[in-house]
XYZ file of N, CA, C and O in Angstrom:
332
model
N 102.193 73.308 149.132
C 103.054 74.310 148.571
C 104.276 73.625 147.947
O 104.877 72.757 148.558
N 104.600 74.038 146.770
C 105.762 73.450 146.111
C 107.037 74.000 146.737
O 107.039 75.084 147.335
N 108.134 73.273 146.611
C 109.393 73.757 147.200
C 109.851 75.093 146.607
O 110.422 75.924 147.317
N 109.581 75.320 145.331
C 109.970 76.583 144.709
C 109.166 77.750 145.282
O 109.720 78.812 145.584
N 107.874 77.558 145.476
C 107.043 78.610 146.056
C 107.421 78.863 147.507
O 107.451 80.013 147.965
N 107.756 77.801 148.236
C 108.161 77.948 149.627
C 109.490 78.702 149.731
O 109.641 79.594 150.582
N 110.424 78.373 148.860
C 111.720 79.050 148.871
C 111.576 80.525 148.501
O 112.206 81.388 149.118
N 110.747 80.815 147.517
C 110.561 82.216 147.128
C 109.822 82.997 148.217
O 110.117 84.175 148.449
N 108.882 82.358 148.911
C 108.184 83.030 150.016
C 109.150 83.325 151.174
O 109.121 84.415 151.754
N 110.028 82.368 151.485
C 111.023 82.591 152.540
C 111.993 83.702 152.148
O 112.342 84.545 152.982
N 112.409 83.721 150.893
C 113.312 84.764 150.422
C 112.639 86.136 150.476
O 113.262 87.122 150.859
N 111.368 86.200 150.141
C 110.621 87.453 150.210
C 110.484 87.942 151.649
O 110.664 89.131 151.934
N 110.219 87.039 152.569
C 110.085 87.405 153.985
C 111.416 87.916 154.536
O 111.461 88.934 155.239
N 112.514 87.234 154.203
C 113.838 87.657 154.667
C 114.186 89.032 154.108
O 114.709 89.897 154.813
N 113.891 89.255 152.840
C 114.171 90.545 152.211
C 113.358 91.660 152.857
O 113.889 92.753 153.118
N 112.101 91.428 153.121
C 111.267 92.438 153.770
C 111.727 92.730 155.199
O 111.722 93.887 155.630
N 112.140 91.695 155.920
C 112.641 91.909 157.282
C 113.928 92.726 157.268
O 114.102 93.640 158.084
N 114.841 92.424 156.337
C 116.092 93.187 156.260
C 115.824 94.622 155.811
O 116.441 95.554 156.311
N 114.888 94.806 154.903
C 114.530 96.157 154.465
C 113.944 96.977 155.588
O 114.266 98.161 155.744
N 113.102 96.368 156.404
C 112.538 97.105 157.542
C 113.606 97.393 158.593
O 113.587 98.445 159.229
N 114.566 96.491 158.769
C 115.669 96.745 159.694
C 116.512 97.924 159.215
O 116.903 98.780 160.009
N 116.778 97.989 157.915
C 117.553 99.103 157.367
C 116.792 100.413 157.478
O 117.396 101.473 157.621
N 115.475 100.370 157.407
C 114.673 101.580 157.510
C 114.636 102.083 158.957
O 114.774 103.269 159.217
N 114.469 101.156 159.909
C 114.358 101.529 161.317
C 115.728 101.876 161.908
O 115.868 102.862 162.628
N 116.732 101.071 161.605
C 118.062 101.268 162.172
C 119.091 101.255 161.043
O 119.630 100.199 160.716
N 119.371 102.413 160.433
C 120.252 102.430 159.264
C 121.719 102.170 159.582
O 122.481 101.823 158.699
N 122.117 102.292 160.839
C 123.514 102.077 161.207
C 123.651 100.834 162.064
O 122.811 100.538 162.896
N 124.755 100.125 161.858
C 125.068 98.953 162.658
C 126.460 99.089 163.242
O 127.209 100.007 162.913
N 126.822 98.156 164.108
C 128.156 98.201 164.693
C 129.196 97.846 163.641
O 128.950 97.040 162.750
N 130.354 98.440 163.763
C 131.469 98.151 162.866
C 131.924 96.716 163.116
O 132.090 96.300 164.259
N 132.139 95.959 162.059
C 132.539 94.573 162.211
C 134.014 94.423 162.571
O 134.416 93.421 163.143
N 134.806 95.402 162.249
C 136.241 95.301 162.513
C 136.562 95.585 163.977
O 137.358 94.889 164.591
N 135.953 96.617 164.542
C 136.267 96.995 165.924
C 135.138 96.632 166.899
O 135.208 96.997 168.071
N 134.101 95.961 166.435
C 132.943 95.569 167.249
C 132.256 96.750 167.921
O 131.791 96.670 169.050
N 132.241 97.889 167.246
C 131.535 99.050 167.746
C 132.301 99.877 168.768
O 131.758 100.819 169.325
N 133.552 99.546 169.022
C 134.331 100.310 169.999
C 134.960 101.546 169.386
O 135.231 102.518 170.079
N 135.253 101.522 168.112
C 135.842 102.669 167.449
C 137.360 102.674 167.459
O 137.982 103.523 166.859
N 137.929 101.711 168.145
C 139.390 101.622 168.204
C 139.787 100.187 168.501
O 138.984 99.363 168.912
N 141.061 99.904 168.304
C 141.597 98.589 168.620
C 142.122 98.592 170.052
O 142.385 99.646 170.630
N 142.259 97.420 170.620
C 142.838 97.295 171.953
C 144.256 96.751 171.822
O 144.508 95.831 171.067
N 145.158 97.361 172.565
C 146.547 96.908 172.584
C 146.925 96.557 174.010
O 146.256 96.956 174.960
N 147.990 95.807 174.143
C 148.541 95.495 175.456
C 149.859 96.245 175.606
O 150.667 96.282 174.689
N 150.067 96.826 176.777
C 151.367 97.458 177.002
C 152.356 96.398 177.482
O 152.048 95.212 177.518
N 153.551 96.815 177.872
C 154.587 95.861 178.254
C 154.237 95.068 179.504
O 154.694 93.946 179.688
N 153.412 95.651 180.358
C 153.019 94.961 181.588
C 151.810 94.054 181.389
O 151.375 93.393 182.311
N 151.236 94.072 180.188
C 150.098 93.206 179.892
C 148.751 93.854 180.108
O 147.722 93.208 179.962
N 148.728 95.128 180.479
C 147.459 95.819 180.686
C 146.886 96.263 179.352
O 147.630 96.584 178.417
N 145.576 96.289 179.281
C 144.927 96.749 178.057
C 145.084 98.251 177.906
O 145.029 99.001 178.877
N 145.250 98.658 176.682
C 145.478 100.055 176.370
C 144.715 100.378 175.090
O 144.547 99.526 174.240
N 144.258 101.599 174.986
C 143.541 102.007 173.791
C 144.510 102.109 172.621
O 145.563 102.720 172.715
N 144.138 101.523 171.492
C 144.986 101.555 170.309
C 144.562 102.649 169.350
O 143.909 103.624 169.730
N 144.914 102.470 168.105
C 144.582 103.451 167.074
C 143.099 103.393 166.732
O 142.438 102.379 166.939
N 142.601 104.492 166.171
C 141.218 104.521 165.715
C 141.030 103.540 164.560
O 141.944 103.314 163.763
N 139.849 102.987 164.477
C 139.522 102.047 163.410
C 139.476 102.784 162.075
O 138.870 103.846 161.965
N 140.127 102.215 161.061
C 140.150 102.874 159.755
C 138.836 102.683 159.009
O 138.462 103.510 158.189
N 138.131 101.604 159.275
C 136.895 101.340 158.549
C 135.776 102.290 158.953
O 135.063 102.831 158.117
N 135.630 102.533 160.251
C 134.550 103.403 160.734
C 135.059 104.774 161.162
O 134.283 105.586 161.646
N 136.342 105.026 161.007
C 136.977 106.309 161.347
C 136.789 106.676 162.816
O 136.631 107.836 163.163
N 136.752 105.671 163.684
C 136.678 105.910 165.121
C 135.285 106.124 165.668
O 135.130 106.402 166.850
N 134.247 106.000 164.849
C 132.885 106.219 165.328
C 132.256 104.959 165.910
O 131.359 105.042 166.733
N 132.681 103.797 165.442
C 132.141 102.537 165.940
C 130.881 102.085 165.233
O 130.358 101.023 165.548
N 130.369 102.893 164.311
C 129.166 102.499 163.574
C 129.451 102.562 162.077
O 130.368 103.233 161.633
N 128.665 101.834 161.327
C 128.779 101.832 159.877
C 127.368 101.823 159.303
O 126.412 101.423 159.965
N 127.243 102.261 158.070
C 125.940 102.234 157.425
C 125.712 100.837 156.859
O 126.632 100.210 156.346
N 124.509 100.332 157.012
C 124.196 98.996 156.504
C 124.179 98.996 154.981
O 123.918 100.014 154.341
N 124.444 97.847 154.388
C 124.521 97.727 152.935
C 123.175 98.062 152.295
O 123.110 98.775 151.301
N 122.097 97.562 152.883
C 120.772 97.838 152.334
C 120.429 99.318 152.364
O 119.841 99.862 151.437
N 120.792 99.986 153.444
C 120.520 101.428 153.541
C 121.389 102.203 152.561
O 120.944 103.184 151.966
N 122.632 101.756 152.372
C 123.521 102.401 151.403
C 122.941 102.285 149.993
O 122.932 103.259 149.234
N 122.435 101.112 149.640
C 121.823 100.927 148.317
C 120.554 101.763 148.173
O 120.293 102.324 147.105
N 119.767 101.862 149.231
C 118.563 102.684 149.193
C 118.911 104.154 149.000
O 118.298 104.849 148.184
N 119.918 104.643 149.735
C 120.341 106.038 149.581
C 120.862 106.311 148.178
O 120.572 107.354 147.597
N 121.619 105.380 147.624
C 122.154 105.559 146.276
C 121.032 105.570 145.235
O 121.030 106.386 144.320
N 120.056 104.688 145.402
C 118.918 104.666 144.483
C 118.102 105.947 144.546
O 117.672 106.481 143.517
N 117.887 106.444 145.759
C 117.172 107.719 145.906
C 117.924 108.868 145.258
O 117.335 109.738 144.625
N 119.248 108.885 145.431
C 120.065 109.949 144.852
C 120.033 109.905 143.328
O 119.908 110.937 142.667
N 120.116 108.710 142.756
C 120.053 108.576 141.297
C 118.692 109.020 140.780
O 118.595 109.727 139.774
N 117.625 108.640 141.468
C 116.283 109.032 141.046
C 116.101 110.544 141.151
O 115.539 111.189 140.257
N 116.574 111.131 142.249
C 116.440 112.568 142.447
C 117.237 113.342 141.381
O 116.742 114.326 140.834
N 118.445 112.895 141.080
C 119.249 113.581 140.059
C 118.678 113.395 138.661
O 118.833 114.263 137.812
N 118.005 112.284 138.418
C 117.443 112.016 137.100
C 116.135 112.743 136.846
O 115.732 112.916 135.693
N 115.430 113.140 137.887
C 114.129 113.769 137.704
C 114.191 115.291 137.828
O 113.172 115.958 137.749
N 115.353 115.842 138.017
C 115.480 117.300 138.139
C 115.395 117.969 136.796
O 115.692 117.587 135.782
């Protein structure tokens, strides 16, 4: 197998695996708050305290994956174009 064919086969396998992950599990943990939905703060005594809600995930702790977002957008464009 030539290096170009091997690289394209690996890229195809990675793309298919990510596509199947987006299909099976469209939501992932928020990268900013690590899926907690809020930040952690320390009070004056050094104890952990719940902070403000995460602005990126709006306090839910999950986000939509990029691949699933692109799939949803493509479906919406196709649906609006074929009406």
